[in-house]
CSV table of C-alpha atoms in Angstrom, one decimal:
chain,number,residue,atom,x,y,z
A,21,MET,CA,63.4,-67.5,2.4
A,22,LYS,CA,59.6,-67.6,2.8
A,23,LYS,CA,57.9,-69.7,0.2
A,24,SER,CA,54.4,-69.5,-1.1
A,25,LEU,CA,52.2,-72.3,-2.4
A,26,MET,CA,53.1,-71.5,-6.0
A,27,ALA,CA,56.8,-71.0,-5.3
A,28,LEU,CA,57.1,-74.5,-3.9
A,29,SER,CA,56.4,-76.1,-7.3
A,30,THR,CA,58.6,-73.7,-9.3
A,31,LEU,CA,61.9,-73.2,-7.3
A,32,LEU,CA,64.9,-74.7,-8.9
A,33,MET,CA,67.3,-76.7,-6.9
A,34,LEU,CA,71.0,-76.1,-7.5
A,35,GLY,CA,73.6,-78.7,-6.8
A,36,GLY,CA,76.5,-76.8,-5.3
A,37,THR,CA,77.1,-74.3,-2.6
A,38,VAL,CA,77.0,-70.7,-3.7
A,39,SER,CA,77.9,-67.4,-2.1
A,40,ALA,CA,76.7,-63.8,-2.2
A,41,GLN,CA,78.2,-60.5,-1.4
A,42,LYS,CA,77.2,-58.8,1.8
A,43,VAL,CA,74.4,-56.3,1.3
A,44,THR,CA,75.6,-52.9,2.5
A,45,PHE,CA,73.1,-50.3,3.8
A,46,GLU,CA,72.7,-47.2,5.9
A,47,GLU,CA,69.7,-46.6,8.1
A,48,TYR,CA,68.5,-43.6,10.2
A,49,THR,CA,65.2,-42.2,11.5
A,50,LEU,CA,63.6,-38.8,10.7
A,51,ASN,CA,62.3,-36.7,13.6
A,52,ASN,CA,58.7,-37.7,12.6
A,53,GLY,CA,59.6,-41.4,13.1
A,54,LEU,CA,59.9,-42.4,9.5
A,55,HIS,CA,62.7,-45.0,9.3
A,56,VAL,CA,65.0,-44.7,6.2
A,57,ILE,CA,67.2,-47.3,4.7
A,58,LEU,CA,69.6,-46.6,1.9
A,59,HIS,CA,71.3,-49.2,-0.3
A,60,GLN,CA,73.6,-48.0,-3.0
A,61,ASP,CA,74.2,-50.3,-6.0
A,62,ASN,CA,75.8,-48.8,-9.1
A,63,SER,CA,75.6,-51.9,-11.2
A,64,ALA,CA,72.6,-50.6,-13.2
A,65,PRO,CA,71.2,-47.1,-13.8
A,66,VAL,CA,68.0,-47.7,-11.9
A,67,VAL,CA,66.7,-46.7,-8.5
A,68,ILE,CA,63.9,-48.0,-6.4
A,69,THR,CA,61.8,-45.9,-4.0
A,70,SER,CA,59.6,-48.0,-1.7
A,71,VAL,CA,57.6,-47.5,1.4
A,72,MET,CA,56.3,-50.4,3.6
A,73,TYR,CA,53.6,-49.6,6.1
A,74,HIS,CA,53.0,-51.7,9.2
A,75,VAL,CA,49.4,-52.3,8.4
A,76,GLY,CA,47.8,-55.4,7.1
A,77,ALA,CA,44.6,-57.4,7.4
A,78,LYS,CA,45.3,-58.2,11.0
A,79,ASP,CA,44.9,-54.5,11.9
A,80,GLU,CA,41.3,-54.3,10.7
A,81,ASN,CA,38.0,-54.1,12.5
A,82,PRO,CA,36.5,-57.6,12.4
A,83,GLU,CA,33.3,-55.9,11.0
A,84,ARG,CA,35.4,-54.1,8.3
A,85,THR,CA,37.7,-56.6,6.8
A,86,GLY,CA,39.5,-55.9,3.6
A,87,PHE,CA,40.5,-52.3,4.4
A,88,ALA,CA,44.3,-52.9,4.2
A,89,HIS,CA,44.1,-54.5,0.8
A,90,PHE,CA,41.6,-51.9,-0.3
A,91,PHE,CA,44.1,-49.1,0.5
A,92,GLU,CA,46.7,-50.9,-1.6
A,93,HIS,CA,44.4,-49.8,-4.5
A,94,LEU,CA,42.9,-46.7,-3.1
A,95,LEU,CA,46.2,-44.8,-2.6
A,96,PHE,CA,46.9,-44.9,-6.3
A,97,GLU,CA,43.8,-42.8,-6.9
A,98,GLY,CA,45.7,-39.5,-6.6
A,99,THR,CA,46.8,-36.8,-4.3
A,100,GLN,CA,46.3,-33.1,-3.9
A,101,ASN,CA,49.1,-32.6,-6.5
A,102,ILE,CA,48.7,-35.7,-8.6
A,103,GLY,CA,45.4,-35.8,-10.5
A,104,ARG,CA,43.0,-38.7,-10.4
A,105,GLY,CA,44.2,-41.3,-12.8
A,106,GLU,CA,47.6,-39.6,-13.4
A,107,TRP,CA,49.8,-41.7,-11.1
A,108,PHE,CA,50.5,-44.5,-13.6
A,109,LYS,CA,50.9,-42.0,-16.4
A,110,ILE,CA,53.5,-40.1,-14.5
A,111,VAL,CA,55.4,-43.3,-13.7
A,112,THR,CA,55.3,-44.8,-17.2
A,113,GLY,CA,55.9,-41.4,-18.8
A,114,ASN,CA,59.2,-41.2,-16.9
A,115,GLY,CA,60.4,-44.7,-17.8
A,116,GLY,CA,59.3,-46.4,-14.6
A,117,THR,CA,57.1,-49.1,-13.3
A,118,ASN,CA,55.3,-49.4,-10.0
A,119,ASN,CA,53.3,-51.8,-7.9
A,120,ALA,CA,52.0,-52.6,-4.4
A,121,ASN,CA,51.0,-55.7,-2.4
A,122,THR,CA,49.3,-56.4,0.9
A,123,SER,CA,49.6,-59.2,3.4
A,124,ASP,CA,48.1,-59.9,6.8
A,125,ASP,CA,51.0,-57.9,8.4
A,126,ARG,CA,52.0,-55.1,6.1
A,127,THR,CA,51.4,-53.1,2.9
A,128,TYR,CA,54.2,-52.3,0.4
A,129,TYR,CA,54.4,-49.7,-2.4
A,130,TYR,CA,57.3,-49.2,-4.8
A,131,GLU,CA,58.5,-47.5,-7.9
A,132,ILE,CA,61.4,-48.5,-10.2
A,133,PHE,CA,62.8,-45.5,-12.2
A,134,PRO,CA,65.8,-44.7,-14.2
A,135,SER,CA,68.3,-43.4,-11.7
A,136,ASN,CA,67.9,-39.8,-12.8
A,137,ASN,CA,64.3,-39.9,-11.5
A,138,LEU,CA,65.0,-40.5,-7.8
A,139,GLU,CA,63.6,-37.1,-6.8
A,140,LEU,CA,60.4,-37.9,-8.7
A,141,GLY,CA,60.0,-41.2,-6.9
A,142,LEU,CA,60.5,-39.7,-3.5
A,143,TRP,CA,58.1,-36.9,-4.2
A,144,MET,CA,55.4,-39.3,-5.3
A,145,GLU,CA,55.7,-41.5,-2.3
A,146,SER,CA,55.7,-38.5,0.0
A,147,GLU,CA,52.5,-37.3,-1.8
A,148,ARG,CA,50.9,-40.6,-1.1
A,149,LEU,CA,51.7,-40.2,2.6
A,150,LEU,CA,51.1,-36.4,3.0
A,151,HIS,CA,48.3,-35.5,0.5
A,152,PRO,CA,46.2,-38.5,-0.4
A,153,VAL,CA,42.7,-37.7,-1.8
A,154,ILE,CA,40.2,-40.1,-0.2
A,155,ASN,CA,36.8,-39.3,-1.6
A,156,GLN,CA,33.7,-41.1,-2.6
A,157,ILE,CA,34.5,-41.3,-6.2
A,158,GLY,CA,37.8,-43.1,-5.5
A,159,VAL,CA,36.2,-45.4,-3.0
A,160,ASP,CA,33.4,-46.4,-5.4
A,161,THR,CA,35.9,-46.9,-8.2
A,162,GLN,CA,38.2,-49.1,-6.3
A,163,ASN,CA,35.4,-51.0,-4.7
A,164,GLU,CA,34.5,-52.4,-8.1
A,165,VAL,CA,38.2,-53.1,-8.9
A,166,VAL,CA,38.6,-55.1,-5.7
A,167,LYS,CA,35.4,-57.0,-6.4
A,168,GLU,CA,36.6,-58.0,-9.8
A,169,GLU,CA,40.0,-59.0,-8.3
A,170,LYS,CA,38.2,-61.2,-5.8
A,171,ARG,CA,36.1,-62.8,-8.6
A,172,LEU,CA,39.2,-63.6,-10.7
A,173,ARG,CA,41.7,-64.6,-8.0
A,174,VAL,CA,39.5,-66.2,-5.4
A,175,ASP,CA,35.8,-66.9,-6.3
A,176,ASN,CA,36.5,-68.3,-9.7
A,177,GLN,CA,40.0,-69.7,-9.1
A,178,PRO,CA,40.3,-73.5,-8.5
A,179,TYR,CA,41.4,-74.0,-4.9
A,180,GLY,CA,41.2,-70.2,-4.5
A,181,ASN,CA,39.8,-70.4,-1.0
A,182,LEU,CA,42.3,-72.8,0.4
A,183,ILE,CA,44.3,-70.5,2.6
A,184,ALA,CA,41.2,-68.5,3.7
A,185,GLU,CA,39.4,-71.7,4.8
A,186,VAL,CA,42.5,-73.0,6.7
A,187,LYS,CA,42.8,-69.7,8.5
A,188,ARG,CA,39.1,-69.5,9.3
A,189,ASN,CA,39.2,-72.9,11.0
A,190,MET,CA,42.5,-72.5,12.7
A,191,PHE,CA,42.2,-69.1,14.3
A,192,THR,CA,39.5,-68.2,16.8
A,193,ASN,CA,40.8,-65.0,18.5
A,194,HIS,CA,43.5,-63.7,16.2
A,195,PRO,CA,42.6,-61.6,13.2
A,196,TYR,CA,44.5,-64.0,10.9
A,197,ARG,CA,41.1,-65.8,10.9
A,198,TRP,CA,39.8,-63.7,8.0
A,199,ALA,CA,41.1,-63.5,4.4
A,200,THR,CA,43.5,-60.8,3.4
A,201,ILE,CA,41.1,-59.6,0.6
A,202,GLY,CA,38.4,-59.3,3.2
A,203,SER,CA,34.6,-59.2,2.9
A,204,MET,CA,32.9,-57.3,0.0
A,205,ASP,CA,29.9,-56.8,2.2
A,206,HIS,CA,32.1,-55.0,4.8
A,207,LEU,CA,33.6,-52.8,2.1
A,208,ASP,CA,30.1,-52.0,0.7
A,209,ALA,CA,28.9,-51.1,4.2
A,210,ALA,CA,31.8,-48.8,5.1
A,211,THR,CA,31.4,-45.1,5.1
A,212,LEU,CA,33.8,-42.6,3.6
A,213,LYS,CA,34.8,-41.4,7.1
A,214,GLU,CA,35.8,-45.0,8.0
A,215,PHE,CA,38.2,-45.1,5.1
A,216,GLN,CA,39.6,-41.6,6.0
A,217,ASP,CA,40.0,-42.7,9.7
A,218,PHE,CA,41.9,-45.8,8.7
A,219,ASN,CA,44.2,-43.8,6.6
A,220,LYS,CA,44.8,-41.3,9.4
A,221,LYS,CA,45.6,-44.0,11.9
A,222,PHE,CA,47.9,-46.2,9.9
A,223,TYR,CA,49.4,-44.2,7.0
A,224,ILE,CA,51.8,-42.2,9.2
A,225,PRO,CA,55.6,-41.8,9.0
A,226,ASN,CA,56.1,-43.4,12.4
A,227,ASN,CA,54.4,-46.6,11.1
A,228,ALA,CA,56.5,-46.9,8.0
A,229,VAL,CA,60.0,-47.5,6.5
A,230,LEU,CA,61.3,-45.8,3.3
A,231,VAL,CA,63.9,-47.7,1.3
A,232,VAL,CA,66.0,-46.2,-1.5
A,233,ALA,CA,68.0,-48.8,-3.4
A,234,GLY,CA,70.0,-48.6,-6.6
A,235,GLN,CA,72.2,-46.0,-8.3
A,236,PHE,CA,72.1,-42.7,-6.4
A,237,GLU,CA,74.2,-40.2,-4.5
A,238,PRO,CA,73.6,-40.7,-0.7
A,239,ALA,CA,74.0,-37.0,0.2
A,240,GLN,CA,71.6,-35.9,-2.5
A,241,ALA,CA,69.1,-38.6,-1.5
A,242,LYS,CA,69.2,-37.6,2.1
A,243,GLU,CA,68.6,-34.0,1.2
A,244,TRP,CA,65.5,-34.9,-0.9
A,245,ILE,CA,64.2,-37.3,1.7
A,246,GLN,CA,64.4,-34.5,4.3
A,247,LYS,CA,62.7,-32.1,1.9
A,248,TYR,CA,59.8,-34.3,1.0
A,249,PHE,CA,59.3,-36.5,4.0
A,250,GLY,CA,60.7,-34.4,6.9
A,251,VAL,CA,57.8,-32.0,6.8
A,252,ILE,CA,55.2,-34.7,7.4
A,253,GLN,CA,53.8,-34.6,10.9
A,254,LYS,CA,54.3,-37.6,13.2
A,255,GLY,CA,51.1,-39.6,13.8
A,256,THR,CA,49.5,-40.9,16.9
A,257,PRO,CA,51.6,-43.9,18.0
A,258,ILE,CA,49.8,-47.2,17.3
A,259,THR,CA,49.3,-49.6,20.2
A,260,ARG,CA,49.2,-53.3,19.2
A,261,THR,CA,48.2,-56.2,21.3
A,262,LYS,CA,48.7,-59.7,20.0
A,263,ALA,CA,45.6,-61.8,20.2
A,264,GLU,CA,46.6,-65.2,21.7
A,265,GLU,CA,45.3,-68.5,20.5
A,266,THR,CA,44.7,-71.5,22.7
A,267,PRO,CA,47.0,-74.4,21.7
A,268,ILE,CA,45.3,-77.1,19.5
A,269,THR,CA,45.3,-80.3,21.5
A,270,GLN,CA,42.9,-82.5,19.4
A,271,THR,CA,42.3,-82.8,15.7
A,272,LEU,CA,40.1,-80.2,14.2
A,273,LYS,CA,37.9,-81.2,11.2
A,274,ALA,CA,36.2,-79.0,8.7
A,275,LYS,CA,34.7,-79.2,5.2
A,276,TYR,CA,34.6,-76.7,2.3
A,277,GLU,CA,33.0,-77.2,-1.0
A,278,ASP,CA,34.6,-75.5,-4.0
A,279,PRO,CA,32.4,-75.1,-7.1
A,280,ASN,CA,35.6,-74.6,-9.3
A,281,ILE,CA,37.2,-78.0,-8.8
A,282,GLN,CA,36.6,-81.6,-9.7
A,283,ILE,CA,39.4,-83.2,-7.7
A,284,PRO,CA,39.3,-83.0,-3.9
A,285,MET,CA,42.3,-81.8,-2.1
A,286,ALA,CA,43.9,-83.5,1.0
A,287,VAL,CA,44.7,-80.7,3.5
A,288,ALA,CA,46.4,-81.0,6.9
A,289,SER,CA,47.4,-77.8,8.7
A,290,TYR,CA,49.3,-77.1,11.9
A,291,ARG,CA,49.6,-73.8,13.8
A,292,THR,CA,53.2,-72.7,14.2
A,293,PRO,CA,55.1,-69.9,15.9
A,294,SER,CA,56.1,-66.5,14.5
A,295,MET,CA,58.3,-66.3,11.5
A,296,LYS,CA,60.8,-64.5,13.7
A,297,THR,CA,61.6,-67.6,15.7
A,298,ARG,CA,64.2,-70.2,15.1
A,299,ASP,CA,61.6,-72.9,15.1
A,300,ALA,CA,59.9,-71.3,12.1
A,301,ARG,CA,63.1,-71.5,10.1
A,302,VAL,CA,63.5,-75.1,11.0
A,303,LEU,CA,60.0,-75.7,9.6
A,304,ASP,CA,61.1,-74.0,6.4
A,305,MET,CA,63.8,-76.6,6.1
A,306,ILE,CA,61.3,-79.4,6.8
A,307,SER,CA,59.0,-78.3,4.0
A,308,THR,CA,62.0,-78.3,1.7
A,309,ILE,CA,62.9,-81.9,2.7
A,310,LEU,CA,59.3,-83.0,2.2
A,311,SER,CA,58.3,-81.4,-1.1
A,312,GLU,CA,60.8,-79.2,-2.9
A,313,GLY,CA,61.7,-80.8,-6.2
A,314,LYS,CA,61.0,-84.2,-7.8
A,315,SER,CA,63.6,-85.8,-5.5
A,316,SER,CA,61.8,-84.6,-2.4
A,317,ARG,CA,60.4,-87.2,0.0
A,318,LEU,CA,56.7,-86.6,-0.7
A,319,TYR,CA,57.0,-86.2,-4.4
A,320,LYS,CA,59.2,-89.2,-4.9
A,321,LYS,CA,57.1,-91.5,-2.8
A,322,ILE,CA,53.5,-90.4,-3.5
A,323,VAL,CA,53.7,-89.0,-7.0
A,324,ASP,CA,56.6,-90.7,-8.7
A,325,GLU,CA,56.7,-94.2,-7.1
A,326,LYS,CA,53.2,-94.9,-5.9
A,327,LYS,CA,51.4,-92.7,-8.4
A,328,MET,CA,48.8,-91.8,-5.9
A,329,ALA,CA,48.7,-88.1,-6.5
A,330,LEU,CA,48.9,-85.5,-9.3
A,331,GLN,CA,50.6,-83.1,-6.9
A,332,VAL,CA,51.7,-83.1,-3.3
A,333,GLY,CA,53.5,-80.6,-1.1
A,334,ALA,CA,54.2,-78.9,2.2
A,335,PHE,CA,54.9,-75.2,2.9
A,336,ASN,CA,55.5,-73.1,5.9
A,337,PHE,CA,53.1,-70.1,5.7
A,338,SER,CA,55.1,-67.9,8.1
A,339,GLN,CA,53.7,-64.6,9.4
A,340,GLU,CA,54.5,-62.0,12.1
A,341,ASP,CA,52.4,-63.4,14.9
A,342,TYR,CA,51.8,-67.0,14.0
A,343,GLY,CA,52.4,-69.4,11.1
A,344,LEU,CA,50.6,-72.2,9.4
A,345,TYR,CA,52.3,-75.4,8.3
A,346,ILE,CA,50.2,-76.8,5.5
A,347,LEU,CA,50.5,-80.2,3.8
A,348,TYR,CA,48.3,-80.9,0.7
A,349,GLY,CA,47.8,-83.3,-2.1
A,350,LEU,CA,45.6,-84.0,-5.2
A,351,PRO,CA,44.7,-87.7,-5.3
A,352,MET,CA,44.7,-89.5,-8.6
A,353,GLY,CA,41.7,-91.7,-9.6
A,354,GLY,CA,41.1,-94.6,-7.2
A,355,PHE,CA,42.8,-92.8,-4.3
A,356,THR,CA,41.3,-90.6,-1.7
A,357,PRO,CA,42.5,-87.6,0.3
A,358,GLU,CA,42.5,-89.8,3.4
A,359,SER,CA,44.9,-92.2,1.7
A,360,LEU,CA,47.2,-89.3,0.9
A,361,ILE,CA,47.2,-88.1,4.5
A,362,THR,CA,48.1,-91.6,5.6
A,363,GLU,CA,51.1,-91.6,3.3
A,364,ILE,CA,52.1,-88.1,4.3
A,365,ASP,CA,51.9,-89.0,8.0
A,366,GLU,CA,54.3,-91.8,7.5
A,367,GLU,CA,56.9,-89.4,6.2
A,368,ILE,CA,56.2,-87.0,9.1
A,369,VAL,CA,56.8,-89.9,11.5
A,370,ARG,CA,60.0,-90.8,9.7
A,371,LEU,CA,61.2,-87.3,10.2
A,372,GLN,CA,60.3,-87.4,13.9
A,373,THR,CA,62.1,-90.6,14.5
A,374,GLU,CA,65.1,-90.7,12.1
A,375,LEU,CA,67.8,-88.2,11.4
A,376,ILE,CA,68.0,-87.2,7.8
A,377,SER,CA,71.1,-88.5,6.1
A,378,GLU,CA,74.3,-86.5,5.8
A,379,LYS,CA,73.9,-86.5,2.0
A,380,GLU,CA,70.3,-85.2,2.3
A,381,PHE,CA,71.4,-82.6,4.9
A,382,GLN,CA,74.1,-81.3,2.5
A,383,LYS,CA,71.6,-81.0,-0.3
A,384,LEU,CA,69.3,-79.1,2.0
A,385,GLN,CA,72.0,-76.6,2.9
A,386,ASN,CA,72.8,-76.1,-0.8
A,387,ILE,CA,69.2,-75.3,-1.5
A,388,PHE,CA,69.0,-72.7,1.2
A,389,GLU,CA,72.3,-71.1,0.1
A,390,SER,CA,70.9,-70.9,-3.4
A,391,GLN,CA,67.6,-69.3,-2.2
A,392,TYR,CA,69.6,-66.8,-0.2
A,393,VAL,CA,71.5,-65.7,-3.3
A,394,ASP,CA,68.3,-65.6,-5.4
A,395,SER,CA,66.5,-63.5,-2.8
A,396,ASN,CA,69.2,-60.8,-3.1
A,397,ALA,CA,69.9,-61.2,-6.8
A,398,SER,CA,68.1,-58.0,-7.8
A,399,VAL,CA,67.9,-54.5,-6.4
A,400,GLU,CA,64.1,-54.8,-6.3
A,401,GLY,CA,64.5,-58.0,-4.1
A,402,ILE,CA,67.0,-56.3,-1.9
A,403,ALA,CA,64.7,-53.3,-1.3
A,404,GLY,CA,61.8,-55.5,-0.3
A,405,ASN,CA,64.0,-57.6,2.0
A,406,LEU,CA,65.4,-54.5,3.7
A,407,ALA,CA,62.0,-53.1,4.4
A,408,THR,CA,60.7,-56.5,5.6
A,409,TYR,CA,63.5,-57.2,7.9
A,410,TYR,CA,63.2,-53.8,9.5
A,411,LEU,CA,59.4,-53.6,9.8
A,412,LEU,CA,58.5,-57.2,10.7
A,413,TYR,CA,61.7,-58.7,12.2
A,414,GLY,CA,63.2,-55.6,13.8
A,415,ASP,CA,66.7,-56.3,12.4
A,416,VAL,CA,67.7,-55.0,9.0
A,417,ASN,CA,71.0,-56.9,9.1
A,418,LEU,CA,69.1,-60.2,8.9
A,419,ILE,CA,69.4,-59.6,5.1
A,420,ASN,CA,73.0,-60.7,5.7
A,421,SER,CA,72.8,-62.9,8.8
A,422,GLU,CA,69.6,-64.9,8.4
A,423,ILE,CA,71.4,-67.4,6.3
A,424,ASP,CA,73.7,-68.1,9.2
A,425,ILE,CA,70.7,-69.2,11.3
A,426,TYR,CA,69.8,-71.7,8.6
A,427,ARG,CA,73.4,-72.8,8.4
A,428,SER,CA,73.4,-73.5,12.1
A,429,ILE,CA,70.3,-75.7,12.1
A,430,THR,CA,71.2,-79.3,12.9
A,431,ARG,CA,69.7,-82.7,11.8
A,432,GLU,CA,68.7,-83.2,15.4
A,433,GLU,CA,66.7,-79.9,15.4
A,434,ILE,CA,64.9,-81.0,12.3
A,435,ARG,CA,63.8,-84.2,14.0
A,436,ASP,CA,62.9,-82.4,17.3
A,437,ILE,CA,60.9,-79.6,15.6
A,438,ALA,CA,58.9,-82.1,13.6
A,439,LYS,CA,58.1,-83.9,16.8
A,440,LYS,CA,57.2,-80.6,18.5
A,441,TYR,CA,54.7,-79.2,16.0
A,442,LEU,CA,53.6,-81.9,13.4
A,443,ASN,CA,51.4,-84.2,15.4
A,444,PRO,CA,47.9,-85.4,14.6
A,445,ASN,CA,46.4,-83.9,17.7
A,446,GLN,CA,47.7,-80.4,16.8
A,447,ARG,CA,46.2,-80.0,13.4
A,448,LEU,CA,43.2,-79.3,11.2
A,449,LEU,CA,42.1,-81.8,8.6
A,450,LEU,CA,40.2,-79.9,6.0
A,451,ASP,CA,37.9,-81.8,3.6
A,452,TYR,CA,38.4,-79.5,0.6
A,453,ALA,CA,35.9,-81.0,-1.9
A,454,PRO,CA,34.1,-80.3,-5.1
A,455,LYS,CA,30.7,-78.8,-4.7
A,456,SER,CA,28.1,-81.6,-4.5
A,457,ASP,CA,25.1,-81.8,-6.7
A,458,LYS,CA,22.9,-81.6,-3.6
A,459,ALA,CA,24.5,-78.4,-2.6
A,460,GLN,CA,23.9,-76.9,-6.0
A,461,ASN,CA,20.2,-77.6,-6.0
């Protein structure tokens, strides 16, 4: 259900109500604390082995940011039984694919194999947990890889620092205040022991969930899971304390100059509650009303009718502890970011004072029904959802029941939540501008 900035411009809107089959699963916990979720699907001869660890950028030392993302790369370097550089060769040589990704809240690894390679997938993920090789050669190699990724995806990407700048200006105490990719200076300064200590603290069975999804025999899978993961020792339990932020009560203003752009971006951002709350889900719906598709309110008014912007949008950047509700637009010649904010504010006020029509409400419900089906349309998607709902939400069955929460949201709630969170005195206005000639000299 959660949408990224790019997804907002690419999701397709379907006209009718759709339905999906219930996702069946079995879950249990090993003696070492590793939670296991099994989802059997015999529709295709593939199987996914995935492990999600409850460690993300928010778990880092403020002087060593970027560790969680770094480990996303580092733990493919090899293990005591998988030679350096051999991980990908083993996967592809057995007809599989693999990947990993990191957020501020968690890190996720997975392999997709032909179903006859389930044991191999389980062994490889257990090796990553039990026998990782963390040495200076691997650290130095991945340091260069991460630097290149940052250059490509952030430093040289138009608007690549948007989220990082919003976070930096909206969080004072919480570790969401730094970028997920972190600081290259921090990674350069870190010692090998610091990387090894990070691994020992967070990459433990009682801080993870293993998901097996696809075509397999449950009894055999359980036997292999016990064989490869049951022998791993439980780690020291992790104690977490949420860093609280003081409510924003007056407009924050900040400026960032991006050398990769020529068109300034209008940006308004509001701090919102955890993605686990009902309010966050209402905000998901509000962003859909405002900016999903060419018939959405912001696009139709600002882009289509008034031709003030090349692009305009709203998205709810939901996370485990807090969220950010971000509105943005790229003005066309003759218009300014300020003029776009004025037009956007008019639509926010309209949401705060008028109920959306029954027709628009039905369209909204249809969109969320379609997104629900799409999110569980593949075994890969189901595996990721099962892991996420367990690790970050604490309720695996939300894979089936979260849509009921969206279905129960009323037009009155949409109005009230807009009034509760989307007010001028509760936001950041970020002047995201091209780099000036003066700044370049």
